[in-house]
Tab-separated table of C-alpha atoms in Angstrom:
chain	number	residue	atom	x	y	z
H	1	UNK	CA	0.328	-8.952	22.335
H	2	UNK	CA	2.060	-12.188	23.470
H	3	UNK	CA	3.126	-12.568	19.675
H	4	UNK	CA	5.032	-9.414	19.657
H	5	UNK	CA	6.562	-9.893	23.227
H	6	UNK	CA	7.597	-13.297	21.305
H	7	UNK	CA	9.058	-11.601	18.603
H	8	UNK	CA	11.437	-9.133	20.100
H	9	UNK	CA	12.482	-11.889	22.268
H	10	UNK	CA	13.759	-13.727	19.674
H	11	UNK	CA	15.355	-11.027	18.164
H	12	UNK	CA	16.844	-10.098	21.439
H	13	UNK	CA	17.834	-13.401	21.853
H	14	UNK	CA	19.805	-13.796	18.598
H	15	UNK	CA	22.000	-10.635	19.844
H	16	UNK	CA	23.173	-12.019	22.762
H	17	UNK	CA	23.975	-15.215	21.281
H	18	UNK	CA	25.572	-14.354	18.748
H	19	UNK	CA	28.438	-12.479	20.392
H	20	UNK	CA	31.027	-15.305	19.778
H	21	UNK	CA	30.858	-15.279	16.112
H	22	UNK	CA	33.826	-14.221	13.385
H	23	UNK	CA	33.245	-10.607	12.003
H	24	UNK	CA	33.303	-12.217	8.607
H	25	UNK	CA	29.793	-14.590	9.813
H	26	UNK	CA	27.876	-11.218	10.083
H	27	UNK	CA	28.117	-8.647	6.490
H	28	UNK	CA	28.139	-9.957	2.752
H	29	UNK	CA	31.410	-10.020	1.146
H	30	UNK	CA	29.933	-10.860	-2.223
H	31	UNK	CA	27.514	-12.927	-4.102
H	32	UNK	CA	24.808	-12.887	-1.314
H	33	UNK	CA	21.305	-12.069	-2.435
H	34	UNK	CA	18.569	-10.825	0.250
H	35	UNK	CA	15.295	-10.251	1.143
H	36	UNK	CA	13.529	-7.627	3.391
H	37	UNK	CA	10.520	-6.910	4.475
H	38	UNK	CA	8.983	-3.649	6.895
H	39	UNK	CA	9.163	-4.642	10.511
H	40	UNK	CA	6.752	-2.718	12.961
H	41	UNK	CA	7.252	-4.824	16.527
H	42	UNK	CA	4.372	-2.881	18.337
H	43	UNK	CA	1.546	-2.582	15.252
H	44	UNK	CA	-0.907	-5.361	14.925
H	45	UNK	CA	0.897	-7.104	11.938
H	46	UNK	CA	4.408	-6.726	12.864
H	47	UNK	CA	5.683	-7.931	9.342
H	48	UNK	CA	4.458	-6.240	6.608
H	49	UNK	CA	4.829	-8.015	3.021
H	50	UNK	CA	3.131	-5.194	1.312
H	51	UNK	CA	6.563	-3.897	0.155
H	52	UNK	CA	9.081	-6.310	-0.836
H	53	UNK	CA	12.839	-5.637	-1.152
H	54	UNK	CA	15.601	-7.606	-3.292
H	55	UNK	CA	19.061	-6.798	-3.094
H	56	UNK	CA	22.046	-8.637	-4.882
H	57	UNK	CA	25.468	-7.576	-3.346
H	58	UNK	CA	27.839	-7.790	-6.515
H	59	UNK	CA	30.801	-6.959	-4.107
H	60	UNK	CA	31.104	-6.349	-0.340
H	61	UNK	CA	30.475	-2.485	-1.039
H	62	UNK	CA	28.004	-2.421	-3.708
H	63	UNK	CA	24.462	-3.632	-3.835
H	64	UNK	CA	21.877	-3.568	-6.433
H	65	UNK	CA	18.331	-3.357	-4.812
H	66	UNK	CA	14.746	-3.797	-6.469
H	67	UNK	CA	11.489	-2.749	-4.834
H	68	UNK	CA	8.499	-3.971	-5.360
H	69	UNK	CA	4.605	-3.444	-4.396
H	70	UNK	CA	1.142	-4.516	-4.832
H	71	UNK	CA	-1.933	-2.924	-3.193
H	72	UNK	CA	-5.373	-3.706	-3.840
H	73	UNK	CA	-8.873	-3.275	-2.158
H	74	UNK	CA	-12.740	-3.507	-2.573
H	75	UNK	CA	-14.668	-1.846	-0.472
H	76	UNK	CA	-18.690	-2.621	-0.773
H	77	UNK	CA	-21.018	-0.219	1.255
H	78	UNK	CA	-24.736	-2.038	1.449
H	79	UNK	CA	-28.065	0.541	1.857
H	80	UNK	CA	-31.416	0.269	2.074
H	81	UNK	CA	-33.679	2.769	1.002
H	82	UNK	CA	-37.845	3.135	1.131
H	83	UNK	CA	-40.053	3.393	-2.206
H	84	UNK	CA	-43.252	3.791	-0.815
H	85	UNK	CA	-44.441	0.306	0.536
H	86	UNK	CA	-41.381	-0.909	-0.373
H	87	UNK	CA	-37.247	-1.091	0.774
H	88	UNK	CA	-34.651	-0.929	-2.474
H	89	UNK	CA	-31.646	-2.544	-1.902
H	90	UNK	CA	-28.326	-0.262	-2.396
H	91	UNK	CA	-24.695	-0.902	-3.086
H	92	UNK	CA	-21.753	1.261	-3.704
H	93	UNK	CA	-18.300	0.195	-4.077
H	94	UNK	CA	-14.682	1.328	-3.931
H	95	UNK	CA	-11.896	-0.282	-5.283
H	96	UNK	CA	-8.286	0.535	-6.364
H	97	UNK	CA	-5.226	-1.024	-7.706
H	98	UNK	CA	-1.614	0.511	-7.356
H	99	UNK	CA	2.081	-1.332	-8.304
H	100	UNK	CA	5.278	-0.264	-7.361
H	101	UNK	CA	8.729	-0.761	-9.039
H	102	UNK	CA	11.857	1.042	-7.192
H	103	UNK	CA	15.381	-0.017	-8.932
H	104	UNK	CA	18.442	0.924	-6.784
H	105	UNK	CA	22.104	0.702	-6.393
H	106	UNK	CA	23.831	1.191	-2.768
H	107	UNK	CA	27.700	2.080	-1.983
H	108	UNK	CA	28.413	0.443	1.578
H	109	UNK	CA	31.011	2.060	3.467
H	110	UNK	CA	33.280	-0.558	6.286
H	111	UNK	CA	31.970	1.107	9.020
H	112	UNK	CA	31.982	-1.760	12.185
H	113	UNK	CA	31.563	-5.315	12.415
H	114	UNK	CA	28.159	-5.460	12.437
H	115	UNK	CA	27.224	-1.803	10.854
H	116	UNK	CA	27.178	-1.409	7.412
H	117	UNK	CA	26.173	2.197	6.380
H	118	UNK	CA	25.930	2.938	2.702
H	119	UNK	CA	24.388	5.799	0.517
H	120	UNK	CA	22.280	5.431	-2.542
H	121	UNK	CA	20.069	6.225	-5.676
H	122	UNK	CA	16.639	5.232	-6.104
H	123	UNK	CA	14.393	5.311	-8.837
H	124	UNK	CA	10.771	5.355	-8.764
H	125	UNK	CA	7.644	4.110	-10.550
H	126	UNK	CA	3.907	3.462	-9.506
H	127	UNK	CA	0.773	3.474	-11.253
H	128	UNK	CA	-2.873	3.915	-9.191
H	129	UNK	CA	-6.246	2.757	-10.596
H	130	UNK	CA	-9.256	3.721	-8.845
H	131	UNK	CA	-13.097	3.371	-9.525
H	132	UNK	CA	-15.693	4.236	-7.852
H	133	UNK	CA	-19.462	3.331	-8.238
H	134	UNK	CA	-22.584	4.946	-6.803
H	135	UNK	CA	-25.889	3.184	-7.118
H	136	UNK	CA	-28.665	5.501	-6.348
H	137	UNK	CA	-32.841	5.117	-6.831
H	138	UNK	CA	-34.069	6.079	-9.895
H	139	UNK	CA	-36.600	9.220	-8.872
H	140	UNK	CA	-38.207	9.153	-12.415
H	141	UNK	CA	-39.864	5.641	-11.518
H	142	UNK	CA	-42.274	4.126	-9.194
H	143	UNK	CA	-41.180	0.800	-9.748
H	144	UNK	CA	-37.903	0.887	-7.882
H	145	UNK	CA	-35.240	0.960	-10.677
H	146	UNK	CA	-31.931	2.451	-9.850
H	147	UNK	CA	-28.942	3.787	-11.897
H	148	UNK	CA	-25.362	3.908	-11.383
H	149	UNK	CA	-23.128	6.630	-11.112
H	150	UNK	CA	-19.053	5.282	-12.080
H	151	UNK	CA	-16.253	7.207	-11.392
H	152	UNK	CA	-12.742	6.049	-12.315
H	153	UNK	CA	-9.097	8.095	-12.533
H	154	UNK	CA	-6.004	7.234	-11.073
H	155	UNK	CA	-2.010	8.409	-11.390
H	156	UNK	CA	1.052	7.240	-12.473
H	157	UNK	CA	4.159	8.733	-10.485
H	158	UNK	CA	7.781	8.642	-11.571
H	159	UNK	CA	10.893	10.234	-9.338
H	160	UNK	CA	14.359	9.920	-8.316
H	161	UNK	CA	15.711	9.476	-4.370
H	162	UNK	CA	18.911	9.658	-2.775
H	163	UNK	CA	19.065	7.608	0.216
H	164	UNK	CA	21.387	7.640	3.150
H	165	UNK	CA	21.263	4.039	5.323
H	166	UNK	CA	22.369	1.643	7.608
H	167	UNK	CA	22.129	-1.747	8.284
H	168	UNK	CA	23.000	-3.032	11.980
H	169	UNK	CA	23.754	-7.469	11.241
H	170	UNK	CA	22.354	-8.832	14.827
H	171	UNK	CA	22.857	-12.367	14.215
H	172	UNK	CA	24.449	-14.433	11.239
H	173	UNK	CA	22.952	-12.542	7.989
H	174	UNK	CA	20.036	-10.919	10.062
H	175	UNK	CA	19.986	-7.286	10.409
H	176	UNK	CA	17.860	-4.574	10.707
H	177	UNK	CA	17.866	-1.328	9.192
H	178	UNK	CA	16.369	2.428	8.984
H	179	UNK	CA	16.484	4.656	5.466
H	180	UNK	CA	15.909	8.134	4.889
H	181	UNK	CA	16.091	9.956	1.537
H	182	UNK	CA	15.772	13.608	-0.567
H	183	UNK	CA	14.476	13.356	-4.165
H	184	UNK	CA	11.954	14.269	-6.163
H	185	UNK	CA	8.411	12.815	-7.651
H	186	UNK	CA	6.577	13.944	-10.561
H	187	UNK	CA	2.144	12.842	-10.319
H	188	UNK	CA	0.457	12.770	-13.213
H	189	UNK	CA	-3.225	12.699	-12.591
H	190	UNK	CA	-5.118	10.555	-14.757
H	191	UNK	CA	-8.480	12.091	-16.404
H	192	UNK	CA	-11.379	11.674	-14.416
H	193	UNK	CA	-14.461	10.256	-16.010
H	194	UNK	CA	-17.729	9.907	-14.506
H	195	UNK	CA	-20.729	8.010	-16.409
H	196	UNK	CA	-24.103	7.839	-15.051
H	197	UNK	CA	-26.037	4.757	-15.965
H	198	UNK	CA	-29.907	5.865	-16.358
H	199	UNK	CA	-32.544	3.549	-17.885
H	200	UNK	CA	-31.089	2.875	-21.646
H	201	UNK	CA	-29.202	5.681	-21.859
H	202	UNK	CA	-25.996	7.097	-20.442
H	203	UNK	CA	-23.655	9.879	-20.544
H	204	UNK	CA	-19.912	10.703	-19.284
H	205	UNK	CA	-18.353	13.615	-18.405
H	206	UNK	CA	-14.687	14.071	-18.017
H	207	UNK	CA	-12.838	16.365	-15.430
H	208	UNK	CA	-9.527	16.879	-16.880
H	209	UNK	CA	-6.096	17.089	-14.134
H	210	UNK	CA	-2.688	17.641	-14.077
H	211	UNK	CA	0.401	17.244	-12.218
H	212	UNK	CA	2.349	17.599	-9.462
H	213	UNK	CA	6.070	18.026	-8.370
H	214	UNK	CA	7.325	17.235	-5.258
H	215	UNK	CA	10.766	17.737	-3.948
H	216	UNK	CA	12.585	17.118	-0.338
H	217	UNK	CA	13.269	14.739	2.369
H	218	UNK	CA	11.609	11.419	3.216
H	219	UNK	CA	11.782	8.511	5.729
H	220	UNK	CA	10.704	4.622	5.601
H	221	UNK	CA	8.560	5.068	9.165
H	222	UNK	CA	9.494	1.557	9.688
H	223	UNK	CA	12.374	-0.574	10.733
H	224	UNK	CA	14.016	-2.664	7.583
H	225	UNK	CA	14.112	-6.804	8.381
H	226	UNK	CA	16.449	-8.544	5.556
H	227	UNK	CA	17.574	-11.703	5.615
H	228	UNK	CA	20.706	-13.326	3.525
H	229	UNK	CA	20.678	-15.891	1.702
């Protein structure tokens, strides 16, 4: 908690002094590239790096943007389990892998000297990779043998956003920012296949999907931290 309190005090702190500084000190006026990251003051990790953002500001009212994220986890769930005099040691395990790629380009309007709002178009791309694997005792033996049952499927989404923006400059090339947008988003589920793993043999089965479409508004829950540079 004192880290937060910490953190919005230097943030405060950079507002007040930075009152005395040109107009000019504050927004891009061309050439400047930045970085931004998701800023959540009151969650447990206040910065979050799991979704990067580039921009490149060609002009003072246009901005090319890039997205970018990478989310992975492995999730192991240990079990024991009695065979007769005996305890068989279990594990199953979740994992997944997803990336991200949004491409952008933003129209600023001169709003104020610190405010820059702007309007947008967004393009979206992200694959998801999941697998899944059950390890379960083999009934059909006394000896304690097991077999494993493996799940994997996934999807791949594409869509299109419009996005409507600000960004507020609190200090020299600081700002922070909120987003919301209206677009679509087309999931393709992948194919389902499940194999089960039993003594030299197996077999897979595969549950065939489809897709979805989505269309309407969203919002970025958190508050946008970019930097200049």
């Amino acid at each position: 908690m004192k880290k937060k309190v910490l953190l919005v005090a230097a943030i405060a702190a950079g507002i007040f002094t930075s009152n005395e500084l040109n107009a000019q000190d504050f927004k891009p006026a061309g050439g400047e590239k930045n970085i931004e990251v998701n800023f959540t003051p009151l969650s447990g990790s206040p910065i979050g790096m799991n979704n990067l953002r580039f921009r490149y500001f060609a002009s003072s009212d246009i901005a090319y943007r890039l997205g970018f994220s990478v989310t992975s986890s492995s999730e192991p769930t240990p079990s024991e389990v009695p065979d007769g005099t005996t305890t068989v040691e279990l594990e199953d395990k979740s994992s997944s892998f997803g990336i991200s790629i949004n491409p952008g380009i933003e129209k600023h309007f001169e709003g104020t000297d610190r405010l820059s709002p702007y309007v947008g178009a967004v393009l979206n791309f992200s694959m998801l990779n999941t697998k899944d694997i059950d390890q379960q005792l083999d009934p059909s033996t006394t000896t304690g043998d097991t077999y494993e049952s493996e799940t994997t499927g996934g999807s791949t989404t594409f869509g299109l956003n419009l996005v409507l923006g600000a960004d507020w400059y609190f200090s020299k090339h600081i700002y922070m920012g909120t987003e919301v947008g209206f677009g679509f988003q087309s999931i393709s589920e992948k194919d389902t296949e499940t194999t089960n793993s039993t003594g030299p043999g197996t077999d897979t089965a595969t549950q065939l999907n489809g897709s979805t479409f989505n269309l309407g508004p969203n919002v970025n829950g958190a508050i946008r931290l970019g930097f200049l540079f």
